[in-house]
Coordinates of C-alpha atoms and ligand atoms in Angstrom, one line a residue:
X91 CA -5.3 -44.2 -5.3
X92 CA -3.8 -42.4 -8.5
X93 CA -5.6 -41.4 -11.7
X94 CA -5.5 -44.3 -14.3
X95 CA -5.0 -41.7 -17.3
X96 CA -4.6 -37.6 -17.3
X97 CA -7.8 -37.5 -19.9
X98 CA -10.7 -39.6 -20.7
X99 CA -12.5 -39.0 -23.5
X100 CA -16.0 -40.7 -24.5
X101 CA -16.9 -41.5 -28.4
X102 CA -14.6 -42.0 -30.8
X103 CA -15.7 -39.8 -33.7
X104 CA -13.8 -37.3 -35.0
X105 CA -14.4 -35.2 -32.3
X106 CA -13.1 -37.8 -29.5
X107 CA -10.0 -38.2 -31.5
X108 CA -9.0 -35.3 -32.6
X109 CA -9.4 -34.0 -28.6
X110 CA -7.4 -37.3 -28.0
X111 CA -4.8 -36.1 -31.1
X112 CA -4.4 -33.1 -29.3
X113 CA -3.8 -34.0 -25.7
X114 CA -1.2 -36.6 -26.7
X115 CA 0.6 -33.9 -28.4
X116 CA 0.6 -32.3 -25.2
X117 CA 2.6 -35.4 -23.3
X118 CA -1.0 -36.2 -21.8
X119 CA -2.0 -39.9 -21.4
X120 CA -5.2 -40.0 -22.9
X121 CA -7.8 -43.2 -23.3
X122 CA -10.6 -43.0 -25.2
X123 CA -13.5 -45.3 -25.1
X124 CA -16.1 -46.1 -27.8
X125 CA -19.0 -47.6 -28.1
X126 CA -19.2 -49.7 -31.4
X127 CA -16.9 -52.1 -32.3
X128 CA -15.0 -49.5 -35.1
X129 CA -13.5 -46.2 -34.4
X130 CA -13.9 -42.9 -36.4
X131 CA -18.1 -42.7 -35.2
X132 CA -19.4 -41.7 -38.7
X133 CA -16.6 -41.4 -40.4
X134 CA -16.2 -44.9 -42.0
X135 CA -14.5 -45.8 -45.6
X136 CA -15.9 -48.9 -47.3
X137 CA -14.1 -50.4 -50.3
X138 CA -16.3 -53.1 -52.7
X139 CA -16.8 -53.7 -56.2
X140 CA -14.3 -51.5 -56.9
X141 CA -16.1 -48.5 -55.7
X142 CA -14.7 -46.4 -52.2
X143 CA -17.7 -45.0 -50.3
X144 CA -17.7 -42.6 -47.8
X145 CA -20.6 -43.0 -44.7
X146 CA -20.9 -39.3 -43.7
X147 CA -17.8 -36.8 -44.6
X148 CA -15.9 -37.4 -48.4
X149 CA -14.0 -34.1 -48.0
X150 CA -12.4 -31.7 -45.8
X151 CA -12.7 -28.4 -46.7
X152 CA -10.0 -26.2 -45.1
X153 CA -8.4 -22.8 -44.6
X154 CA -7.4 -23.2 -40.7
X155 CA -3.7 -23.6 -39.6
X156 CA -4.5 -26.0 -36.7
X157 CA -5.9 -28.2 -39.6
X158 CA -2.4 -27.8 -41.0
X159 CA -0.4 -28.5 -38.2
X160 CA -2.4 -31.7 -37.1
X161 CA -1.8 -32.9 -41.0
X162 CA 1.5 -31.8 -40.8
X163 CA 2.9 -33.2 -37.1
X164 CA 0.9 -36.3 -38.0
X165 CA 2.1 -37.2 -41.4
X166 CA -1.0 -37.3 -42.9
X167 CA 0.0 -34.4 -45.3
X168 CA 1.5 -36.9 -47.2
X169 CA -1.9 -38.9 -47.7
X170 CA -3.5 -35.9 -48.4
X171 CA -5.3 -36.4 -51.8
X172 CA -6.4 -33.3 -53.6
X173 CA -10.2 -32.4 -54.8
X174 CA -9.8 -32.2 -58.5
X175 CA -10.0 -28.4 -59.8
X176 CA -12.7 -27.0 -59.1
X177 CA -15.6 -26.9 -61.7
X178 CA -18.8 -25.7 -61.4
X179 CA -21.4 -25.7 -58.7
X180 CA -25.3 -26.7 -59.5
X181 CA -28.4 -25.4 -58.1
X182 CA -31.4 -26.7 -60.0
X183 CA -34.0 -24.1 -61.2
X184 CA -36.7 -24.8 -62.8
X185 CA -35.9 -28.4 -63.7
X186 CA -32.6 -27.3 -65.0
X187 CA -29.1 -27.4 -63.5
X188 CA -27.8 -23.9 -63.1
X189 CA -24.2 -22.9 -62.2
X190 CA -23.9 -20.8 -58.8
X191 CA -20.8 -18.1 -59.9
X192 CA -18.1 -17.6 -57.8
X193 CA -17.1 -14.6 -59.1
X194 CA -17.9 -11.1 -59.2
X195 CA -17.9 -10.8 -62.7
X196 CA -20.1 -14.3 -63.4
X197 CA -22.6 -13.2 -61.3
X198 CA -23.7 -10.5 -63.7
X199 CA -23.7 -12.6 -66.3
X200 CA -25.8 -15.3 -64.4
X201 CA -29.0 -16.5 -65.1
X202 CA -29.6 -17.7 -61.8
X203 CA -31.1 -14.7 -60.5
X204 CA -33.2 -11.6 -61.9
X205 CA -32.0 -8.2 -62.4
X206 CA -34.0 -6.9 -59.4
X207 CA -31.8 -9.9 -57.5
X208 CA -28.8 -8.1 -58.9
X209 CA -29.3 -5.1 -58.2
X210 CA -30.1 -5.8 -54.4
X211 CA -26.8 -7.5 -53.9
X212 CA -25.1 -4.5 -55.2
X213 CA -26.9 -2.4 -52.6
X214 CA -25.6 -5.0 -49.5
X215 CA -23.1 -2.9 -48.4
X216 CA -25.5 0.1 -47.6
X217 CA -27.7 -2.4 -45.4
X218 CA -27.5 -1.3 -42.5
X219 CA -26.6 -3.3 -39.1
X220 CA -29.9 -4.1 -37.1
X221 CA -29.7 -8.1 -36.1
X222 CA -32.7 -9.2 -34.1
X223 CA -31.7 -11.5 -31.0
X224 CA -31.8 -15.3 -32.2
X225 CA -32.2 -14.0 -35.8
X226 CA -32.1 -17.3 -38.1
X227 CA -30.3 -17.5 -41.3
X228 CA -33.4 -16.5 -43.7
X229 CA -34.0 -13.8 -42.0
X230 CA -30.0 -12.7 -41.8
X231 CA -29.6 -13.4 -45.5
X232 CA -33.2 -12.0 -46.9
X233 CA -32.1 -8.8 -44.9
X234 CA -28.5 -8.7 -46.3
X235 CA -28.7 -9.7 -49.2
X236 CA -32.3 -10.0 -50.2
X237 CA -35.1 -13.2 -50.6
X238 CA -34.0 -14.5 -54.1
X239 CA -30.6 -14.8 -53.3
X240 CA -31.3 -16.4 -50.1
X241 CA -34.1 -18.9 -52.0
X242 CA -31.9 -19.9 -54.8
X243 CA -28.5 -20.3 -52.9
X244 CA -28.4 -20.2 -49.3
X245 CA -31.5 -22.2 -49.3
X246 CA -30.3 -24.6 -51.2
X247 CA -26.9 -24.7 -49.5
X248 CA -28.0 -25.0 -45.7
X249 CA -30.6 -27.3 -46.3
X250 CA -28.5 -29.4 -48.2
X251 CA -24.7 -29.6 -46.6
X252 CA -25.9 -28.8 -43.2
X253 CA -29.1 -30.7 -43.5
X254 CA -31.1 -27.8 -41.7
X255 CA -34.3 -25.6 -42.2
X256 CA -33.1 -22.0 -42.7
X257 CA -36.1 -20.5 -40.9
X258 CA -35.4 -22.3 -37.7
X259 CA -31.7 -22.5 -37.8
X260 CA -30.0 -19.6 -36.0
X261 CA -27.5 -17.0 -38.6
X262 CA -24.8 -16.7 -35.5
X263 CA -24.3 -20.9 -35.0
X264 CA -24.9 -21.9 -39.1
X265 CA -22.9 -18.9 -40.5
X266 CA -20.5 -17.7 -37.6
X267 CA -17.8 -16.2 -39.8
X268 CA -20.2 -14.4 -42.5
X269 CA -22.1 -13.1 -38.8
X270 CA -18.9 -12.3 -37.1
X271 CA -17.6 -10.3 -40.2
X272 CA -21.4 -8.1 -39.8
X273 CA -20.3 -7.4 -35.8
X274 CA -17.0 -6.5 -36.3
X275 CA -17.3 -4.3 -39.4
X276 CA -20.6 -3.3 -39.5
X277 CA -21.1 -4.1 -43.3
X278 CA -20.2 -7.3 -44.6
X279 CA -18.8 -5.7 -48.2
X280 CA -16.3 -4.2 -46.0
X281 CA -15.5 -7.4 -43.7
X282 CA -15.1 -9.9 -46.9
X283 CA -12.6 -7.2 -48.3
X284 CA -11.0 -6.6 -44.9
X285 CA -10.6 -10.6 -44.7
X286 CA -9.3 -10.6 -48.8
X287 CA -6.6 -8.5 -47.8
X288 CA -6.0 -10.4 -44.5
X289 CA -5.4 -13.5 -46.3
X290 CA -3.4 -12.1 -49.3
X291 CA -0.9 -10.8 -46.4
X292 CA -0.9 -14.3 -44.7
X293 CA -1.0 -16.5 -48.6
X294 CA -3.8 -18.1 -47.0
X295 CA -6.1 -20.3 -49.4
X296 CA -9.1 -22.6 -48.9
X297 CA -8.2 -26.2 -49.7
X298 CA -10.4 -29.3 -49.8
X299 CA -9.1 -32.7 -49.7
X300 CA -9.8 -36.3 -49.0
X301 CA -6.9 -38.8 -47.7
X302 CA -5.7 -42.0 -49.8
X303 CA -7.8 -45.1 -48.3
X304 CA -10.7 -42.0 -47.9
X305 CA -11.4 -40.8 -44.5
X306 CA -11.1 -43.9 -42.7
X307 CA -7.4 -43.1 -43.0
X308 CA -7.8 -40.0 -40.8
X309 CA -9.0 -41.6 -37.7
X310 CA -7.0 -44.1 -37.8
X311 CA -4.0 -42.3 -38.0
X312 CA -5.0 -40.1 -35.1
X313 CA -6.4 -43.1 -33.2
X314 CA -2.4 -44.3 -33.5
X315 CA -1.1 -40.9 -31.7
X316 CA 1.9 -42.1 -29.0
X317 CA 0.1 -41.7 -25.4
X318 CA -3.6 -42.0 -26.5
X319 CA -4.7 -45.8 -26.2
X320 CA -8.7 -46.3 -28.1
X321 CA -10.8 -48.6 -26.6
X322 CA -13.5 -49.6 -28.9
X323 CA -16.4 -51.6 -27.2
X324 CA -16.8 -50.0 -24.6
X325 CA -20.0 -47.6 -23.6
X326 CA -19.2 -45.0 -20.7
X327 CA -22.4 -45.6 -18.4
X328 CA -21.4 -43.3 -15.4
X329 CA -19.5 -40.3 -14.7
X330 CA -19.0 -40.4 -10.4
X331 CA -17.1 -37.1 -9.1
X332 CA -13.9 -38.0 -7.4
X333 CA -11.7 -36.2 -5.5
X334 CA -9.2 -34.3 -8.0
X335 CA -11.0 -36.0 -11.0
X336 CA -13.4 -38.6 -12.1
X337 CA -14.0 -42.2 -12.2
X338 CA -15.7 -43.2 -15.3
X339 CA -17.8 -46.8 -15.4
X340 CA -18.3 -48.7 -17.9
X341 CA -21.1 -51.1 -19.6
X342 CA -18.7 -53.7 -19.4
X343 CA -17.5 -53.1 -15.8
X344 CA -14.7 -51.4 -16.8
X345 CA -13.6 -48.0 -14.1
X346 CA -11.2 -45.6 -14.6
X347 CA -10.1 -42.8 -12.8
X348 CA -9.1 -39.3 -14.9
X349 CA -8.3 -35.9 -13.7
X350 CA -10.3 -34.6 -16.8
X351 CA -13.3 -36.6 -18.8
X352 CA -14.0 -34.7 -22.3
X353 CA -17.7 -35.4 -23.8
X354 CA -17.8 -35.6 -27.6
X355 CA -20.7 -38.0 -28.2
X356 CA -23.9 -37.0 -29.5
X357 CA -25.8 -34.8 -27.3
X358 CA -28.2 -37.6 -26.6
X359 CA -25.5 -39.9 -24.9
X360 CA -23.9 -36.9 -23.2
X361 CA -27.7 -35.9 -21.9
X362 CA -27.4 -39.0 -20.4
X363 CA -24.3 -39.5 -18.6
X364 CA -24.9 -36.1 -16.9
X365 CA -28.5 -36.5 -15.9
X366 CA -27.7 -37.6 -12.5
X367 CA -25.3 -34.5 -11.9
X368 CA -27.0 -31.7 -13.6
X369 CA -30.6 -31.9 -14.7
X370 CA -30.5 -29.0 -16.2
X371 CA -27.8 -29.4 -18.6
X372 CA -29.0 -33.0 -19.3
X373 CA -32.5 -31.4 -20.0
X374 CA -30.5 -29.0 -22.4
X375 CA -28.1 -31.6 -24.1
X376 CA -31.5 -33.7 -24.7
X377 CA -33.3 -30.7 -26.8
X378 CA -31.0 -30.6 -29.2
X379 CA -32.3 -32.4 -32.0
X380 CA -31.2 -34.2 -34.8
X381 CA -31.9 -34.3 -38.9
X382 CA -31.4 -38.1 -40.6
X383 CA -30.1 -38.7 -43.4
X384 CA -29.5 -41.3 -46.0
X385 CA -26.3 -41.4 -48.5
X386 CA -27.1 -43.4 -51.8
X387 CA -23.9 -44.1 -53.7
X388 CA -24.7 -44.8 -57.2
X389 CA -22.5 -46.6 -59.1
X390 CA -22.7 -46.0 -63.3
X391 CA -21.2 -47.1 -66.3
X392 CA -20.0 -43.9 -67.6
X393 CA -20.8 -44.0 -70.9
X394 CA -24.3 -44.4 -69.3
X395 CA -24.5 -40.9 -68.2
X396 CA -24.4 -38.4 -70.5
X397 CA -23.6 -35.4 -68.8
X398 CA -19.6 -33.9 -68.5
X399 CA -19.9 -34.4 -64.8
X400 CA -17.8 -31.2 -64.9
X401 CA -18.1 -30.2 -61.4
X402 CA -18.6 -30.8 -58.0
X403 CA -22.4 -31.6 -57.9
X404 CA -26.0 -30.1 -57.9
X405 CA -28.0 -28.9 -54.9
X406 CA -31.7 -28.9 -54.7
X407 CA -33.5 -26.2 -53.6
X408 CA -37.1 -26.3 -51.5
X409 CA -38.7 -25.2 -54.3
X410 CA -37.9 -28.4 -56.6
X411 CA -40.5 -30.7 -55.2
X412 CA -39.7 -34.5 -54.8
X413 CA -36.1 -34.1 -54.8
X414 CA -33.0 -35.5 -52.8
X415 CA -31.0 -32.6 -50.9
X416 CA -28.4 -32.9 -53.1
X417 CA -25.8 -34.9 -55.1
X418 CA -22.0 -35.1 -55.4
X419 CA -19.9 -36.3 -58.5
X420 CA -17.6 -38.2 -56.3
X421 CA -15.7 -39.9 -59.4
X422 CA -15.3 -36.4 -60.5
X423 CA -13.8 -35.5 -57.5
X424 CA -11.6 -37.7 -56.1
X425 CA -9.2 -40.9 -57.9
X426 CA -10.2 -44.3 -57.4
X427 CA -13.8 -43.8 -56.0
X428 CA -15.2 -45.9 -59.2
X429 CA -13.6 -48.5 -61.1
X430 CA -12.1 -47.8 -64.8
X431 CA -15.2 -46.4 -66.8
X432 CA -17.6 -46.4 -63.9
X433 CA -19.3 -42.8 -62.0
X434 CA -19.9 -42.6 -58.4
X435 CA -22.6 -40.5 -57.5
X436 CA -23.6 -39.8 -53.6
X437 CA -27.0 -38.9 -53.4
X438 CA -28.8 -37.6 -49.8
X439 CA -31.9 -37.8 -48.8
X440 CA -33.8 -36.6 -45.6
X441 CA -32.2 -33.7 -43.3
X442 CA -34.7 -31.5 -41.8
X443 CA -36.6 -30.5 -45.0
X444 CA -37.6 -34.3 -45.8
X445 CA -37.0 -36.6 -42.8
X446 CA -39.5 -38.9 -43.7
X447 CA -37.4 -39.6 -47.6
X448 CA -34.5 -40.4 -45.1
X449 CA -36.6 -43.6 -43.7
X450 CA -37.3 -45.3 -47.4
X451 CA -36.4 -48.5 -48.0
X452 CA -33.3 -49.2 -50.3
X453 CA -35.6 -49.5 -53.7
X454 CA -37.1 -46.9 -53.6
X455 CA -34.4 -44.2 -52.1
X456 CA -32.8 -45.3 -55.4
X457 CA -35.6 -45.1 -57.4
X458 CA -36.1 -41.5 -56.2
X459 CA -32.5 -40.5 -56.8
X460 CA -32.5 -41.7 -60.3
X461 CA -35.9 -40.3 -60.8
X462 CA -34.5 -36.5 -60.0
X463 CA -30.6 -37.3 -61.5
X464 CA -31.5 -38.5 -64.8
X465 CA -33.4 -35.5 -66.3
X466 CA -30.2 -33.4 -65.3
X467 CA -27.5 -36.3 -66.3
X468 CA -29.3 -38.0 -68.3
X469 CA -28.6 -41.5 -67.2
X470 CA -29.4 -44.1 -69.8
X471 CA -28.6 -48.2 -68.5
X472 CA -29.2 -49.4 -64.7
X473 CA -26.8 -48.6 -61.9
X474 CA -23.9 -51.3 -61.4
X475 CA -23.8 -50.8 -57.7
X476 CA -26.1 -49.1 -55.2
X477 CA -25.3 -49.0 -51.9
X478 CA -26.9 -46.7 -48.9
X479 CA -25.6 -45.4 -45.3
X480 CA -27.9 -44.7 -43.1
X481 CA -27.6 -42.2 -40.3
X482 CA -31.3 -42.2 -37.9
X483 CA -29.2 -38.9 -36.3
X484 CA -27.2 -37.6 -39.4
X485 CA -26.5 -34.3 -38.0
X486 CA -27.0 -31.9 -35.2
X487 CA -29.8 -28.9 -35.6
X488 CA -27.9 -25.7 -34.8
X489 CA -32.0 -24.4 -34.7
X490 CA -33.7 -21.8 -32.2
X491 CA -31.7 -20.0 -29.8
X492 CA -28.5 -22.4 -30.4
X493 CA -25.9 -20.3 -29.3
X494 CA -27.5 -19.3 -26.5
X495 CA -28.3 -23.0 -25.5
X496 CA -24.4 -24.1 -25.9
X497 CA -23.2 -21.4 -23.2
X498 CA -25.4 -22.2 -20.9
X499 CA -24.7 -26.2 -21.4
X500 CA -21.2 -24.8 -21.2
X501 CA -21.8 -23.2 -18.0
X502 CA -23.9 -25.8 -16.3
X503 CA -20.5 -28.2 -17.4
X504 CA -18.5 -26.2 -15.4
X505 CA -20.1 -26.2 -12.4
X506 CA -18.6 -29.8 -12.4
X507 CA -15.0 -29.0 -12.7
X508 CA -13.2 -31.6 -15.1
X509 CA -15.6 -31.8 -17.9
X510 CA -15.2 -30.7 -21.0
X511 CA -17.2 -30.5 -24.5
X512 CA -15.9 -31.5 -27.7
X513 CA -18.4 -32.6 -29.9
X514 CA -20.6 -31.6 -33.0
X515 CA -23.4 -30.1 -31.7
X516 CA -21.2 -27.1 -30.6
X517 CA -18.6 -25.1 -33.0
X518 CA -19.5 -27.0 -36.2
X519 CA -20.1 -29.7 -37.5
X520 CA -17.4 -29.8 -40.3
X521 CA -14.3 -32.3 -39.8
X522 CA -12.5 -29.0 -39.5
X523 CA -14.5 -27.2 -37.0
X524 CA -14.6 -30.6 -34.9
X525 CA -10.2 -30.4 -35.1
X526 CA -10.5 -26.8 -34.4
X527 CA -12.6 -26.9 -31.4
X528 CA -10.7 -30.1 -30.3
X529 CA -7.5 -28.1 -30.4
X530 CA -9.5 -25.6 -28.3
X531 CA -10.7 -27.5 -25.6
X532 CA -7.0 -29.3 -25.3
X533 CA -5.8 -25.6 -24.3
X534 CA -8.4 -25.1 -21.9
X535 CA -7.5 -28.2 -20.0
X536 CA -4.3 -28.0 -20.4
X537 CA -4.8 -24.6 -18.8
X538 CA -6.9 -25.9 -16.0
X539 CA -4.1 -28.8 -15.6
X540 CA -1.5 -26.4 -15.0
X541 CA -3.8 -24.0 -12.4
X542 CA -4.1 -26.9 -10.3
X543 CA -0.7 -28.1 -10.9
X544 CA -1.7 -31.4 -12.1
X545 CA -0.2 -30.8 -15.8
X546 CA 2.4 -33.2 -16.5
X547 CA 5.9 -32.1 -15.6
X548 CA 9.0 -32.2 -17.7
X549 CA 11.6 -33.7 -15.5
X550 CA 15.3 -35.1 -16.9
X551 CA 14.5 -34.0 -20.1
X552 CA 11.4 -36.3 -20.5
X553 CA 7.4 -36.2 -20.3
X554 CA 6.2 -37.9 -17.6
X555 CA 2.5 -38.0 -18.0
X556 CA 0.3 -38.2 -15.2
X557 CA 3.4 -37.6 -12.5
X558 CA 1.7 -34.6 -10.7
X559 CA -1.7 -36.0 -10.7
X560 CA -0.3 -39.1 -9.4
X561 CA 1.3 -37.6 -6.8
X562 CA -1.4 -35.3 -5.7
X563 CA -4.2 -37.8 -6.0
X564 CA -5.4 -39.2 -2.9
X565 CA -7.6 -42.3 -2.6
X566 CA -10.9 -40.9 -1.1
X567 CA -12.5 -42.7 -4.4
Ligands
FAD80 C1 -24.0 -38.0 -44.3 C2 -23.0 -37.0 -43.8 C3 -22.1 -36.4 -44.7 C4 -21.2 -35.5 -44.2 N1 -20.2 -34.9 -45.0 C5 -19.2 -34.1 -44.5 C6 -18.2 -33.7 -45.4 O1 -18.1 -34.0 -46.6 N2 -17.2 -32.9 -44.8 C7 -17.2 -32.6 -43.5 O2 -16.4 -31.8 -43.0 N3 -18.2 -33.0 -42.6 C8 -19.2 -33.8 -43.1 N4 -20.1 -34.3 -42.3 C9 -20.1 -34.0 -40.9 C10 -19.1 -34.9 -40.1 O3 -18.9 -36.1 -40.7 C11 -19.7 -35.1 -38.6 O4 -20.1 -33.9 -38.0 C12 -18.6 -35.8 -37.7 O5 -18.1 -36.9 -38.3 C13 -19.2 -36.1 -36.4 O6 -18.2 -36.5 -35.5 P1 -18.4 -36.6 -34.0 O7 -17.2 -37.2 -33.4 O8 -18.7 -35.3 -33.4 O9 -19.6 -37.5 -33.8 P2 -19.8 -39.1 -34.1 O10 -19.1 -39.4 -35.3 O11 -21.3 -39.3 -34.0 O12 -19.0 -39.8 -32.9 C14 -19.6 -39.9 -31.6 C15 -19.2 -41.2 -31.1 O13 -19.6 -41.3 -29.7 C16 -19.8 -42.7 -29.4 N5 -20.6 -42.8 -28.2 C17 -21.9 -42.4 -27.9 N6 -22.2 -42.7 -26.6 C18 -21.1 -43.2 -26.1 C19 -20.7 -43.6 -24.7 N7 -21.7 -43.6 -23.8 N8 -19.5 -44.1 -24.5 C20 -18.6 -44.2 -25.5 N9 -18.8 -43.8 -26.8 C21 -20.1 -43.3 -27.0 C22 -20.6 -43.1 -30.7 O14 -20.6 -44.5 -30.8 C23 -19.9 -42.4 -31.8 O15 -18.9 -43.2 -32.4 C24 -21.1 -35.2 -42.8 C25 -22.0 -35.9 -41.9 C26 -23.0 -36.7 -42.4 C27 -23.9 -37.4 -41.5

């Protein structure tokens, strides 16, 4: 019996479809399977009353070149639609919005942070290099840079885009590149200059974007990849080694055979579909846990709120008691999100600080959002539209010994040859990490393909998928 498909890849996200993006590019034939009834996981654009919300991710924030080259092969450079210029960035202190600067030279002038503050930064580069094992981002940015910058902006930040708790969360899996730059250089002054330089010499910026018809239009368009076919409906239930490859079962009845099956759904699904192979990876998988969350798009008049609404949003730090994580100025952002006159906020509530907030029902999550917004906006009428996604596993905890945890899940994986990791819980959880790390794991089984000579051949000039494992298959299975 020969393999139905070179790949098989379970979930649909992001992660499943960039994977799937990839391996097509590669002359693969690639099926993906997905649960629900839509593709694109969280990702999810909804159009009504004239406002476009976003269900998890609004913007890609980008400096990678696989990022570029997936845009670019795909076409979807041309959907690409810019975040307006940037303006500032909020942190609230003391019941007051506060801008975070970006610059070296704002940052003396900020108010945000005392003298003593100051001063510390300035002696960073003389810290010297002394990470404990596991250390977790508090403790890497207290030591670095000192407490108050870590209370009033990295707290702030983690707690509100990654949705963690900084004293649990671990530096090297949150903050990989600011980690990586302390390892390799030995002072972090000397590895952000180092990587100035690097990206002058390459004209490398940092981008952030959105797509026309939001981020619905990024799945889809990689869903529509020649040689990957998406099967929505349809719940992997069993993963039974066969020789040279897998057969896959479905909840539906559905088998298929693959020479390689690549996991990128939630750790929770993937705990289970390898419980009866590898306890111990399954038992792994299962402890990572997961923060909710709650997005509440408010929809204003904008004459109703009397603030400039000159930036990209405000962030909330622990300190500020009964407050969302944070807020973005969506209408500020990005065209069309509100109708003519009208401001979109996205408010989020929950993540690991507040995961109680993240269970409210829908009156009073708004209530609560207008309650902390309107001293800051000031918001005069009632909203036009309210409308609230909610996610009961918003996003994976990178907490405790993280890194750790990953390689060994890695490790236990391999003992199973033919199954690979793609998902969110390891490498990131940004859109961009997930395309990064799905271009990644394409290479390694392409590499593994072509070890055991089962990589699509080239033959008359043309790809023919699956040739080699076809021949080579057998029908033991
Ligand atoms: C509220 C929120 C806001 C965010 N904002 C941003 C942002 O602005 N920018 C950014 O870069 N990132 C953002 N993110 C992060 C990003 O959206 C997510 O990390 C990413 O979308 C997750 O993609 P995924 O494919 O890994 O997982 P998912 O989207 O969860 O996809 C996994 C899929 O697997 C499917 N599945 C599960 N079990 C099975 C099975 N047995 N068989 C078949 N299918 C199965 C599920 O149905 C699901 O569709 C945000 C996240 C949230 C929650």
């Amino acid at each position: 019996m020969v393999n139905d498909v070179d790949v098989l890849v379970l979930g649909g996200g992001i992660s499943g479809l960039a994977s799937a993006w990839w391996l097509g590019r590669e002359g693969l034939h690639v099926e993906v399977w997905e649960r629900d009834e839509h593709i694109g996981g969280k990702i999810q654009t909804r159009k009504a009353a004239g406002y476009t919300t976003e269900r998890s991710a609004t913007l890609v924030l980008n400096f990678r070149h696989e990022v570029d080259a997936l845009l670019r092969e795909s076409g979807l450079d041309r959907a690409k639609l810019p975040r307006a210029a940037a303006g500032n960035r909020y942190v609230v202190q003391g019941g007051r919005m506060v801008a975070v600067p970006t610059r070296a030279r704002d940052l003396v002038r900020s108010e945000l942070w005392s003298w003593n503050a100051k001063l510390r930064l300035l002696t960073a580069p003389l810290v010297p290099r002394k990470r404990r094992d596991a250390e977790s981002v508090a403790e890497f940015i207290s030591r670095r840079f000192g407490r108050e910058m870590f209370d009033k902006a990295m707290e702030p930040y983690v707690a509100g885009v990654l949705a963690c708790d900084p004293d649990q969360a671990e530096a090297r899996a949150v903050l990989p590149r600011l980690t990586a730059l302390e390892d390799r250089y030995g002072s972090l002054a000397l590895g952000v200059f180092c990587r100035i330089l690097q990206r002058k010499a390459t004209g490398r910026t940092t981008e952030s974007f959105s797509f026309a018809g939001g981020m619905s239009t990024l799945v889809a368009t990689l869903a529509n990849r020649p040689g990957v076919r998406v099967l929505t409906g349809t719940s992997a239930v069993e993963l039974v080694p066969a020789s040279r490859g897998w057969r896959v079962l479905s909840a539906d009845g559905r088998s298929v055979r693959a020479a390689r099956v690549v996991l990128s759904t939630p750790a929770g699904d993937a705990a289970r579909l390898v419980r009866p192979l590898e306890s111990e990876t399954s038992r792994l998988l299962d402890g990572i846990r997961y923060a909710p969350l709650t997005v509440v798009h408010i929809g204003l008049r904008r004459n109703d709120v009397r603030h400039p609404l000159d930036g990209t949003g405000v962030l909330f730090p622990r300190s500020e008691r009964l407050s969302p994580l944070g807020c973005i100025w969506t209408s500020a952002l990005l065209p069309e999100r509100a109708p003519e006159g009208s401001a979109l906020l996205d408010c989020y509530l929950g993540g690991a600080r507040q995961p109680e907030a993240a269970a409210w029902d829908d009156a009073r999550s708004v209530d609560h959002c207008l309650r902390a917004m309107d001293p800051l906006l000031g918001i005069d009428g009632t909203p036009e539209m309210a409308r609230l996604d909610r996610h009961a596993h918003g996003l994976p905890l990178y907490h405790g010994r993280h890194v750790a945890r990953i390689r060994a899940i890695k490790a236990g994986l391999a003992q199973r040859p033919g199954l690979h990791l793609a998902a969110n819980f390891a490498g990131g959880v940004s859109v961009r990490d997930r395309i990064v790390s799905g271009r990644a794991m394409a290479k390694e089984i392409i590499a593994s393909l072509s070890a055991t000579s089962a990589r699509p051949q080239t033959v008359f000039g043309k790809r023919v998928s699956g040739l080699l494992t076809a021949v080579g298959a057998d029908s033991a299975t």
